[in-house]
Short mmCIF file of C-alpha atoms and ligand atoms in Angstrom, two decimals:
data_model
loop_
_atom_site.label_atom_id
_atom_site.label_comp_id
_atom_site.label_asym_id
_atom_site.label_seq_id
_atom_site.Cartn_x
_atom_site.Cartn_y
_atom_site.Cartn_z
CA UNK A 1 0.18 0.16 0.11
CA UNK A 2 1.03 3.39 -0.87
CA UNK A 3 2.23 6.10 1.53
CA UNK A 4 -0.67 8.86 2.41
CA UNK A 5 -1.59 11.64 4.40
CA UNK A 6 -4.80 12.09 5.95
CA UNK A 7 -6.05 15.13 7.84
CA UNK A 8 -6.89 14.43 11.90
CA UNK A 9 -8.79 16.68 14.05
CA UNK A 10 -8.64 16.37 17.73
CA UNK A 11 -12.12 17.62 18.60
CA UNK A 12 -13.19 20.25 21.55
CA UNK A 13 -14.00 17.96 23.51
CA UNK A 14 -10.51 16.22 23.97
CA UNK A 15 -8.61 19.39 24.11
CA UNK A 16 -11.01 20.03 27.52
CA UNK A 17 -10.03 16.93 28.80
CA UNK A 18 -6.19 17.65 28.15
CA UNK A 19 -5.71 14.05 26.26
CA UNK A 20 -4.42 15.62 22.76
CA UNK A 21 -0.92 13.77 24.00
CA UNK A 22 -3.02 10.23 25.06
CA UNK A 23 -4.79 10.49 21.44
CA UNK A 24 -1.52 11.40 19.81
CA UNK A 25 0.00 8.33 21.05
CA UNK A 26 -2.13 6.34 19.71
CA UNK A 27 -1.56 7.25 16.00
CA UNK A 28 1.82 7.10 16.65
CA UNK A 29 1.53 3.35 18.34
CA UNK A 30 -0.28 2.52 14.99
CA UNK A 31 2.56 3.57 12.83
CA UNK A 32 1.07 6.82 11.71
CA UNK A 33 3.66 10.02 11.87
CA UNK A 34 2.56 13.61 12.64
CA UNK A 35 4.04 15.52 10.17
CA UNK A 36 2.04 18.89 10.77
CA UNK A 37 0.34 20.13 13.58
CA UNK A 38 -1.30 23.48 15.03
CA UNK A 39 -3.34 24.24 17.63
CA UNK A 40 -6.18 26.65 16.91
CA UNK A 41 -9.78 27.34 17.34
CA UNK A 42 -12.31 27.72 14.24
CA UNK A 43 -14.55 30.36 14.06
CA UNK A 44 -18.11 29.40 13.74
CA UNK A 45 -18.07 30.02 9.81
CA UNK A 46 -14.89 28.06 9.41
CA UNK A 47 -16.62 24.93 10.35
CA UNK A 48 -19.12 25.40 8.86
CA UNK A 49 -17.13 25.52 5.85
CA UNK A 50 -15.24 22.74 6.91
CA UNK A 51 -18.25 20.57 7.37
CA UNK A 52 -20.09 21.98 4.32
CA UNK A 53 -20.85 18.50 2.74
CA UNK A 54 -23.12 17.90 6.17
CA UNK A 55 -25.03 21.24 5.24
CA UNK A 56 -28.80 19.52 5.14
CA UNK A 57 -28.09 16.85 7.60
CA UNK A 58 -29.82 17.76 11.04
CA UNK A 59 -26.88 17.81 13.05
CA UNK A 60 -24.53 20.15 10.79
CA UNK A 61 -25.81 23.42 13.39
CA UNK A 62 -24.83 21.71 16.67
CA UNK A 63 -21.78 20.03 14.96
CA UNK A 64 -20.47 23.42 13.76
CA UNK A 65 -21.22 25.23 17.04
CA UNK A 66 -19.57 22.12 19.04
CA UNK A 67 -16.55 22.40 16.32
CA UNK A 68 -16.12 25.75 17.59
CA UNK A 69 -16.77 25.85 21.27
CA UNK A 70 -13.07 24.96 22.20
CA UNK A 71 -9.94 24.69 20.65
CA UNK A 72 -8.95 21.88 17.99
CA UNK A 73 -5.61 20.53 17.03
CA UNK A 74 -5.56 19.92 13.22
CA UNK A 75 -2.42 17.43 12.20
CA UNK A 76 -1.54 15.82 8.97
CA UNK A 77 -0.64 12.06 9.42
CA UNK A 78 1.53 10.29 7.08
CA UNK A 79 1.82 6.72 6.60
CA UNK A 80 1.08 3.18 4.76
CA UNK A 81 -2.80 3.31 3.72
CA UNK A 82 -2.82 6.67 6.36
CA UNK A 83 -6.58 7.55 5.52
CA UNK A 84 -8.25 4.16 6.25
CA UNK A 85 -5.42 3.17 8.94
CA UNK A 86 -6.43 6.22 11.00
CA UNK A 87 -10.10 5.32 10.62
CA UNK A 88 -9.20 2.31 12.02
CA UNK A 89 -7.48 3.80 15.01
CA UNK A 90 -10.38 6.23 15.08
CA UNK A 91 -13.36 3.48 15.31
CA UNK A 92 -16.94 4.20 14.16
CA UNK A 93 -18.52 7.39 14.26
CA UNK A 94 -20.80 6.56 17.28
CA UNK A 95 -18.74 5.67 20.20
CA UNK A 96 -21.45 2.99 21.53
CA UNK A 97 -20.45 0.98 18.00
CA UNK A 98 -17.00 1.72 18.60
CA UNK A 99 -14.18 -1.25 18.56
CA UNK A 100 -12.81 -1.70 21.95
CA UNK A 101 -9.21 0.09 22.20
CA UNK A 102 -10.20 2.48 19.45
CA UNK A 103 -10.05 6.17 20.44
CA UNK A 104 -13.62 6.73 20.38
CA UNK A 105 -14.26 3.92 22.43
CA UNK A 106 -11.88 4.91 24.87
CA UNK A 107 -12.54 8.72 25.02
CA UNK A 108 -15.47 9.72 23.01
CA UNK A 109 -18.05 11.36 24.83
CA UNK A 110 -21.22 11.26 22.53
CA UNK A 111 -22.07 10.36 18.91
CA UNK A 112 -21.05 14.29 18.32
CA UNK A 113 -18.20 14.78 20.87
CA UNK A 114 -16.54 11.75 19.15
CA UNK A 115 -12.57 13.59 20.03
CA UNK A 116 -11.33 12.76 16.64
CA UNK A 117 -12.15 13.56 12.85
CA UNK A 118 -10.48 11.89 10.23
CA UNK A 119 -10.90 12.04 6.47
CA UNK A 120 -12.76 9.44 4.53
CA UNK A 121 -10.43 9.19 1.40
CA UNK A 122 -7.50 10.48 -0.31
CA UNK A 123 -9.40 12.92 -2.36
CA UNK A 124 -11.25 14.46 0.78
CA UNK A 125 -7.84 14.26 2.77
CA UNK A 126 -5.99 16.36 0.09
CA UNK A 127 -8.81 19.15 0.11
CA UNK A 128 -8.94 18.79 4.00
CA UNK A 129 -5.35 19.18 3.97
CA UNK A 130 -5.35 22.64 2.17
CA UNK A 131 -7.89 23.85 4.36
CA UNK A 132 -5.37 24.07 7.24
CA UNK A 133 -2.04 23.70 5.93
CA UNK A 134 0.54 25.74 3.45
CA UNK A 135 2.49 22.92 1.98
CA UNK A 136 5.33 24.26 3.90
CA UNK A 137 4.28 23.82 7.09
CA UNK A 138 4.03 20.42 6.28
CA UNK A 139 7.54 18.50 7.00
CA UNK A 140 7.53 14.57 6.55
P1 ATP B 201 -15.65 12.27 10.87
O1 ATP B 201 -15.93 13.12 9.73
O2 ATP B 201 -15.07 13.56 12.41
O3 ATP B 201 -14.01 12.29 10.90
P2 ATP B 201 -17.10 10.41 10.61
O4 ATP B 201 -16.96 10.59 9.19
O5 ATP B 201 -17.10 9.15 11.26
O6 ATP B 201 -16.49 11.81 11.35
P3 ATP B 201 -19.47 11.74 9.52
O7 ATP B 201 -20.48 10.58 9.52
O8 ATP B 201 -18.80 12.49 8.47
O9 ATP B 201 -18.50 11.11 10.37
O10 ATP B 201 -20.06 13.12 10.31
C1 ATP B 201 -19.35 14.01 10.74
C2 ATP B 201 -19.04 14.31 12.29
O11 ATP B 201 -20.62 14.91 12.48
C3 ATP B 201 -19.38 13.41 13.58
O12 ATP B 201 -17.72 12.71 13.50
C4 ATP B 201 -20.01 13.49 14.31
O13 ATP B 201 -19.43 14.53 15.36
C5 ATP B 201 -20.86 14.04 14.16
N1 ATP B 201 -22.37 13.50 13.89
C6 ATP B 201 -22.07 12.59 13.30
N2 ATP B 201 -23.52 11.80 13.06
C7 ATP B 201 -24.20 12.15 14.14
C8 ATP B 201 -25.63 12.34 14.63
N3 ATP B 201 -26.27 11.26 14.04
N4 ATP B 201 -25.97 13.14 15.45
C9 ATP B 201 -24.62 14.20 15.78
N5 ATP B 201 -23.54 14.24 15.41
C10 ATP B 201 -23.14 13.49 14.56
MG1 MG B 202 -16.50 12.28 8.20
#
């Protein structure tokens, strides 16, 4: 499998509980390298833009309010099949369905406050990485 990059976001529920290091350690233990990272706070408008794909979903307004409610840590993860690998480590969207040992099973508070975001395909990863990072901020 090819070396890929994917976008990760450690969400406000996780920064609030001071578990960004635990989550990053899970990525590294899974063979993913953090090749870019920044802590920032999304404005409501930036959160709405990031999640525009979910605009029609009933949870969109709440999700955008949540994602702008506190700091997040945006990361670029690099490794073999990084998109799928990251999603394995994250676990299912709803922590009730997430496999034991996954980040969401261990740490998520709810289906919304589920601690991490990960790109769902290489094409979306490229767009999402560019949403947060300039090329020269990514150092593999
Ligand atoms: P992410 O895109 O954050 O990596 P995902 O791909 O597992 O998560 P999506 O279907 O893309 O899930 O939903 C994006 C985010 O919207 C979820 O991570 C979660 O925070 C929120 N969300 C999804 N479904 C629901 C729901 N039914 N109720 C409330 N929030 C939801
Ligand atoms: Mg998604």
